[in-house]
PDB file of C-alpha atoms in Angstrom:
ATOM      1  CA  MET A   1    -255.737  25.195-147.320  1.00 54.00           C
ATOM      2  CA  PRO A   2    -254.107  22.646-144.768  1.00 59.00           C
ATOM      3  CA  SER A   3    -254.721  19.486-143.561  1.00 69.00           C
ATOM      4  CA  PRO A   4    -255.925  19.019-140.136  1.00 79.00           C
ATOM      5  CA  ASP A   5    -252.574  17.918-137.603  1.00 89.00           C
ATOM      6  CA  VAL A   6    -253.422  13.891-137.717  1.00 91.00           C
ATOM      7  CA  LEU A   7    -250.513  13.519-135.549  1.00 92.00           C
ATOM      8  CA  PRO A   8    -251.243  14.571-131.726  1.00 92.00           C
ATOM      9  CA  GLY A   9    -254.987  11.657-131.910  1.00 93.00           C
ATOM     10  CA  LEU A  10    -252.799   9.406-133.061  1.00 94.00           C
ATOM     11  CA  LEU A  11    -249.422  10.180-130.060  1.00 94.00           C
ATOM     12  CA  ALA A  12    -252.913  10.664-128.092  1.00 95.00           C
ATOM     13  CA  GLY A  13    -253.875   7.137-129.088  1.00 95.00           C
ATOM     14  CA  ASN A  14    -250.350   5.370-129.348  1.00 95.00           C
ATOM     15  CA  SER A  15    -250.593   6.465-125.308  1.00 96.00           C
ATOM     16  CA  LYS A  16    -253.406   4.984-124.472  1.00 96.00           C
ATOM     17  CA  PHE A  17    -252.628   1.694-126.310  1.00 94.00           C
ATOM     18  CA  THR A  18    -249.155   1.873-124.063  1.00 95.00           C
ATOM     19  CA  GLU A  19    -251.180   0.849-121.104  1.00 96.00           C
ATOM     20  CA  THR A  20    -251.925  -2.242-121.699  1.00 95.00           C
ATOM     21  CA  TYR A  21    -249.111  -3.325-124.361  1.00 94.00           C
ATOM     22  CA  HIS A  22    -247.396  -6.544-123.510  1.00 90.00           C
ATOM     23  CA  ALA A  23    -244.158  -6.753-126.300  1.00 90.00           C
ATOM     24  CA  PRO A  24    -244.532  -9.824-128.291  1.00 85.00           C
ATOM     25  CA  PRO A  25    -242.330 -12.627-129.069  1.00 85.00           C
ATOM     26  CA  GLY A  26    -238.610 -11.781-130.598  1.00 88.00           C
ATOM     27  CA  LEU A  27    -238.370 -11.641-134.549  1.00 84.00           C
ATOM     28  CA  MET A  28    -236.377 -14.244-134.544  1.00 87.00           C
ATOM     29  CA  THR A  29    -238.290 -16.654-132.345  1.00 85.00           C
ATOM     30  CA  VAL A  30    -241.002 -16.086-134.468  1.00 79.00           C
ATOM     31  CA  VAL A  31    -238.978 -17.051-137.948  1.00 81.00           C
ATOM     32  CA  GLN A  32    -237.796 -20.169-135.746  1.00 82.00           C
ATOM     33  CA  ALA A  33    -241.625 -20.946-135.322  1.00 79.00           C
ATOM     34  CA  ALA A  34    -243.135 -20.421-138.483  1.00 76.00           C
ATOM     35  CA  ARG A  35    -240.087 -21.648-140.347  1.00 79.00           C
ATOM     36  CA  SER A  36    -240.783 -24.827-138.176  1.00 78.00           C
ATOM     37  CA  SER A  37    -244.312 -25.493-138.524  1.00 74.00           C
ATOM     38  CA  GLY A  38    -244.396 -24.819-142.384  1.00 69.00           C
ATOM     39  CA  ALA A  39    -247.893 -22.734-141.599  1.00 72.00           C
ATOM     40  CA  GLY A  40    -247.349 -19.081-142.645  1.00 84.00           C
ATOM     41  CA  VAL A  41    -249.811 -17.694-143.642  1.00 92.00           C
ATOM     42  CA  ILE A  42    -249.629 -14.240-145.848  1.00 95.00           C
ATOM     43  CA  ILE A  43    -252.907 -12.633-146.453  1.00 96.00           C
ATOM     44  CA  ILE A  44    -252.641  -9.488-149.596  1.00 97.00           C
ATOM     45  CA  SER A  45    -256.103  -6.955-149.574  1.00 97.00           C
ATOM     46  CA  CYS A  46    -256.764  -3.633-150.223  1.00 97.00           C
ATOM     47  CA  SER A  47    -255.751  -0.686-147.711  1.00 96.00           C
ATOM     48  CA  ASP A  48    -259.216   0.490-147.324  1.00 97.00           C
ATOM     49  CA  PRO A  49    -260.288   0.923-143.765  1.00 95.00           C
ATOM     50  CA  ARG A  50    -263.572  -0.772-144.476  1.00 95.00           C
ATOM     51  CA  LEU A  51    -261.850  -4.132-145.298  1.00 94.00           C
ATOM     52  CA  ASN A  52    -259.697  -5.825-141.508  1.00 93.00           C
ATOM     53  CA  PRO A  53    -258.908  -8.865-142.119  1.00 93.00           C
ATOM     54  CA  TYR A  54    -258.689  -9.301-138.635  1.00 91.00           C
ATOM     55  CA  GLN A  55    -261.928  -8.405-137.948  1.00 93.00           C
ATOM     56  CA  ILE A  56    -262.677 -10.655-141.335  1.00 95.00           C
ATOM     57  CA  PHE A  57    -261.516 -13.853-140.669  1.00 94.00           C
ATOM     58  CA  GLY A  58    -261.531 -13.940-137.408  1.00 91.00           C
ATOM     59  CA  MET A  59    -258.138 -13.333-136.171  1.00 86.00           C
ATOM     60  CA  GLU A  60    -256.806 -11.306-132.797  1.00 78.00           C
ATOM     61  CA  PRO A  61    -253.242  -9.341-134.558  1.00 71.00           C
ATOM     62  CA  THR A  62    -250.723 -11.111-132.899  1.00 66.00           C
ATOM     63  CA  PRO A  63    -247.641 -13.277-134.408  1.00 61.00           C
ATOM     64  CA  LYS A  64    -249.410 -16.489-134.706  1.00 68.00           C
ATOM     65  CA  GLY A  65    -247.725 -17.230-138.571  1.00 75.00           C
ATOM     66  CA  VAL A  66    -250.763 -14.497-140.739  1.00 82.00           C
ATOM     67  CA  THR A  67    -249.093 -11.997-142.130  1.00 89.00           C
ATOM     68  CA  MET A  68    -251.297  -8.808-143.674  1.00 92.00           C
ATOM     69  CA  VAL A  69    -249.803  -7.166-146.968  1.00 96.00           C
ATOM     70  CA  ARG A  70    -251.642  -4.225-148.039  1.00 97.00           C
ATOM     71  CA  ASN A  71    -252.388  -1.680-150.689  1.00 97.00           C
ATOM     72  CA  ALA A  72    -254.340  -0.096-153.175  1.00 96.00           C
ATOM     73  CA  GLY A  73    -256.791  -2.602-154.773  1.00 96.00           C
ATOM     74  CA  GLY A  74    -255.034  -5.357-152.794  1.00 97.00           C
ATOM     75  CA  ARG A  75    -252.934  -5.883-155.612  1.00 97.00           C
ATOM     76  CA  ALA A  76    -250.631  -8.750-156.752  1.00 97.00           C
ATOM     77  CA  ILE A  77    -248.310  -6.720-158.520  1.00 94.00           C
ATOM     78  CA  ASP A  78    -247.364  -4.186-155.374  1.00 95.00           C
ATOM     79  CA  ALA A  79    -247.388  -6.911-152.612  1.00 97.00           C
ATOM     80  CA  ILE A  80    -244.130  -9.544-154.964  1.00 96.00           C
ATOM     81  CA  ARG A  81    -241.590  -8.023-153.118  1.00 96.00           C
ATOM     82  CA  THR A  82    -243.151  -8.051-149.536  1.00 96.00           C
ATOM     83  CA  ILE A  83    -244.023 -11.940-150.507  1.00 96.00           C
ATOM     84  CA  SER A  84    -240.689 -13.244-151.183  1.00 95.00           C
ATOM     85  CA  VAL A  85    -239.036 -10.957-148.579  1.00 94.00           C
ATOM     86  CA  LEU A  86    -241.618 -12.920-145.998  1.00 92.00           C
ATOM     87  CA  GLN A  87    -241.106 -15.888-147.700  1.00 92.00           C
ATOM     88  CA  THR A  88    -237.048 -15.235-146.818  1.00 90.00           C
ATOM     89  CA  ILE A  89    -237.808 -14.847-143.481  1.00 88.00           C
ATOM     90  CA  GLY A  90    -240.570 -17.587-142.517  1.00 84.00           C
ATOM     91  CA  ASN A  91    -241.168 -20.458-145.393  1.00 82.00           C
ATOM     92  CA  PRO A  92    -244.628 -18.820-145.470  1.00 89.00           C
ATOM     93  CA  LYS A  93    -246.894 -21.189-147.920  1.00 91.00           C
ATOM     94  CA  THR A  94    -250.367 -19.845-148.708  1.00 95.00           C
ATOM     95  CA  VAL A  95    -251.290 -16.699-149.828  1.00 97.00           C
ATOM     96  CA  VAL A  96    -253.907 -15.701-149.547  1.00 97.00           C
ATOM     97  CA  VAL A  97    -255.282 -13.300-152.317  1.00 98.00           C
ATOM     98  CA  VAL A  98    -258.197 -11.035-151.021  1.00 98.00           C
ATOM     99  CA  HIS A  99    -260.939  -8.465-153.065  1.00 98.00           C
ATOM    100  CA  HIS A 100    -263.403  -6.837-152.274  1.00 98.00           C
ATOM    101  CA  THR A 101    -266.763  -5.159-154.106  1.00 97.00           C
ATOM    102  CA  ASP A 102    -266.924  -1.475-153.921  1.00 97.00           C
ATOM    103  CA  CYS A 103    -262.784  -1.121-153.652  1.00 97.00           C
ATOM    104  CA  GLY A 104    -261.766   2.276-154.990  1.00 95.00           C
ATOM    105  CA  MET A 105    -259.374   0.499-157.386  1.00 95.00           C
ATOM    106  CA  THR A 106    -263.199   0.181-158.831  1.00 96.00           C
ATOM    107  CA  HIS A 107    -263.679   4.200-159.307  1.00 95.00           C
ATOM    108  CA  PHE A 108    -260.470   4.995-159.860  1.00 94.00           C
ATOM    109  CA  HIS A 109    -258.634   3.804-163.162  1.00 94.00           C
ATOM    110  CA  ASP A 110    -254.947   3.761-163.409  1.00 95.00           C
ATOM    111  CA  SER A 111    -255.674   7.176-166.048  1.00 96.00           C
ATOM    112  CA  VAL A 112    -256.879   9.104-163.503  1.00 95.00           C
ATOM    113  CA  VAL A 113    -254.051   8.641-160.893  1.00 96.00           C
ATOM    114  CA  ARG A 114    -251.715   9.407-163.940  1.00 97.00           C
ATOM    115  CA  GLU A 115    -253.792  12.752-164.530  1.00 97.00           C
ATOM    116  CA  ARG A 116    -253.690  13.757-160.401  1.00 97.00           C
ATOM    117  CA  LEU A 117    -249.120  12.521-160.658  1.00 97.00           C
ATOM    118  CA  ILE A 118    -248.405  14.381-163.398  1.00 98.00           C
ATOM    119  CA  GLU A 119    -249.607  18.152-161.697  1.00 97.00           C
ATOM    120  CA  PHE A 120    -247.929  17.836-159.583  1.00 96.00           C
ATOM    121  CA  ALA A 121    -244.723  15.609-160.882  1.00 97.00           C
ATOM    122  CA  PRO A 122    -244.240  16.455-164.715  1.00 97.00           C
ATOM    123  CA  GLN A 123    -241.288  15.615-165.430  1.00 98.00           C
ATOM    124  CA  GLU A 124    -241.640  12.170-164.107  1.00 98.00           C
ATOM    125  CA  LYS A 125    -244.302  11.723-166.782  1.00 97.00           C
ATOM    126  CA  GLU A 126    -242.925   9.249-168.568  1.00 98.00           C
ATOM    127  CA  ALA A 127    -241.810   7.172-165.806  1.00 97.00           C
ATOM    128  CA  ILE A 128    -245.672   8.033-164.554  1.00 97.00           C
ATOM    129  CA  GLU A 129    -247.545   6.605-167.908  1.00 97.00           C
ATOM    130  CA  ALA A 130    -245.615   3.371-167.941  1.00 97.00           C
ATOM    131  CA  THR A 131    -246.178   2.652-164.407  1.00 95.00           C
ATOM    132  CA  ARG A 132    -249.327   0.169-164.282  1.00 93.00           C
ATOM    133  CA  TYR A 133    -251.347   1.315-160.317  1.00 93.00           C
ATOM    134  CA  GLY A 134    -253.991  -1.455-160.416  1.00 93.00           C
ATOM    135  CA  GLU A 135    -256.815  -0.163-161.477  1.00 94.00           C
ATOM    136  CA  ILE A 136    -259.686  -3.115-161.552  1.00 95.00           C
ATOM    137  CA  LEU A 137    -261.218  -2.616-164.652  1.00 94.00           C
ATOM    138  CA  GLY A 138    -263.744  -5.941-164.908  1.00 93.00           C
ATOM    139  CA  SER A 139    -265.229  -7.803-162.265  1.00 96.00           C
ATOM    140  CA  ILE A 140    -263.787  -8.512-158.415  1.00 98.00           C
ATOM    141  CA  GLU A 141    -263.784 -12.100-159.989  1.00 98.00           C
ATOM    142  CA  ASP A 142    -261.188 -11.396-163.309  1.00 98.00           C
ATOM    143  CA  SER A 143    -259.200  -9.221-160.661  1.00 98.00           C
ATOM    144  CA  VAL A 144    -258.541 -12.143-158.082  1.00 98.00           C
ATOM    145  CA  ARG A 145    -258.211 -14.841-160.925  1.00 98.00           C
ATOM    146  CA  GLU A 146    -255.405 -12.102-161.914  1.00 97.00           C
ATOM    147  CA  ASP A 147    -253.500 -11.448-159.323  1.00 98.00           C
ATOM    148  CA  VAL A 148    -253.390 -15.412-158.509  1.00 98.00           C
ATOM    149  CA  ALA A 149    -252.031 -16.406-161.867  1.00 98.00           C
ATOM    150  CA  PHE A 150    -249.945 -13.312-161.751  1.00 97.00           C
ATOM    151  CA  LEU A 151    -248.403 -15.745-158.072  1.00 98.00           C
ATOM    152  CA  SER A 152    -248.686 -18.850-159.520  1.00 97.00           C
ATOM    153  CA  ALA A 153    -246.517 -17.478-162.722  1.00 97.00           C
ATOM    154  CA  SER A 154    -243.633 -15.552-160.455  1.00 97.00           C
ATOM    155  CA  PRO A 155    -239.873 -16.389-159.816  1.00 96.00           C
ATOM    156  CA  PHE A 156    -240.514 -14.909-157.039  1.00 96.00           C
ATOM    157  CA  VAL A 157    -243.015 -16.697-154.758  1.00 97.00           C
ATOM    158  CA  THR A 158    -241.370 -20.112-153.358  1.00 95.00           C
ATOM    159  CA  PRO A 159    -242.332 -23.294-155.733  1.00 96.00           C
ATOM    160  CA  GLY A 160    -244.929 -25.355-154.484  1.00 95.00           C
ATOM    161  CA  THR A 161    -246.467 -22.286-151.912  1.00 96.00           C
ATOM    162  CA  ARG A 162    -250.902 -22.428-152.149  1.00 97.00           C
ATOM    163  CA  ILE A 163    -252.699 -19.339-153.673  1.00 98.00           C
ATOM    164  CA  VAL A 164    -256.169 -18.677-152.673  1.00 98.00           C
ATOM    165  CA  GLY A 165    -258.007 -15.915-154.328  1.00 98.00           C
ATOM    166  CA  LEU A 166    -261.535 -14.678-152.366  1.00 98.00           C
ATOM    167  CA  LYS A 167    -264.330 -12.317-152.402  1.00 98.00           C
ATOM    168  CA  TYR A 168    -264.952 -10.240-149.788  1.00 98.00           C
ATOM    169  CA  ASP A 169    -268.637  -8.579-150.527  1.00 98.00           C
ATOM    170  CA  ILE A 170    -268.570  -5.768-148.379  1.00 97.00           C
ATOM    171  CA  SER A 171    -272.127  -5.424-147.840  1.00 97.00           C
ATOM    172  CA  THR A 172    -272.619  -8.714-146.445  1.00 97.00           C
ATOM    173  CA  GLY A 173    -269.222  -9.485-145.128  1.00 97.00           C
ATOM    174  CA  VAL A 174    -269.174 -12.430-146.382  1.00 98.00           C
ATOM    175  CA  ALA A 175    -265.739 -13.851-148.427  1.00 98.00           C
ATOM    176  CA  THR A 176    -266.293 -16.321-151.174  1.00 98.00           C
ATOM    177  CA  GLN A 177    -263.464 -19.053-152.300  1.00 98.00           C
ATOM    178  CA  VAL A 178    -262.871 -17.954-156.401  1.00 98.00           C
ATOM    179  CA  THR A 179    -259.752 -19.283-157.696  1.00 98.00           C
ATOM    180  CA  GLU A 180    -256.845 -21.904-156.619  1.00 98.00           C
ATOM    181  CA  ALA A 181    -253.263 -22.654-157.759  1.00 98.00           C
ATOM    182  CA  THR A 182    -249.551 -23.987-156.573  1.00 97.00           C
ATOM    183  CA  ARG A 183    -246.758 -22.576-157.485  1.00 94.00           C
ATOM    184  CA  GLU A 184    -244.429 -25.124-158.998  1.00 88.00           C
ATOM    185  CA  SER A 185    -240.795 -24.671-159.877  1.00 80.00           C
TER     186      SER A 185
END
């Protein structure tokens, strides 16, 4: 059975959005401000729709030096390319890793993802089996520590970058710091 067509609803929502839309400043204006301030922050979080980093941290979704990177599980291994690009463009000196309770990656492990992918792409079995998909096997705190350690050891993160790891409790709305590190040169 085909999935319902959501495009008309998306485009209708966009039409309503444009009624009060005000264009943001040009990219290079934002880049110059971010580079000169050195105050930029990259927040890596899960793509779970129950997790809205702007709401969690009380921010407006405007170009004020805070950039969101979202992926399944909020995993650093999937975000590293984007972090590298963002640090080249704007030079943010802080990366915040946010993992949350009741995350899909605690329920759907790599083996499940691999099995499903091989069903419809059997010709890619070798590549699928060699890929990590971001499963979280231990506690959320453990996965946060793992990602902070990964980023602090990565040659693709600017030396001197502060990396903070947070746990977000989806049932209470509380974010707590788990760990912190600095990317050394």
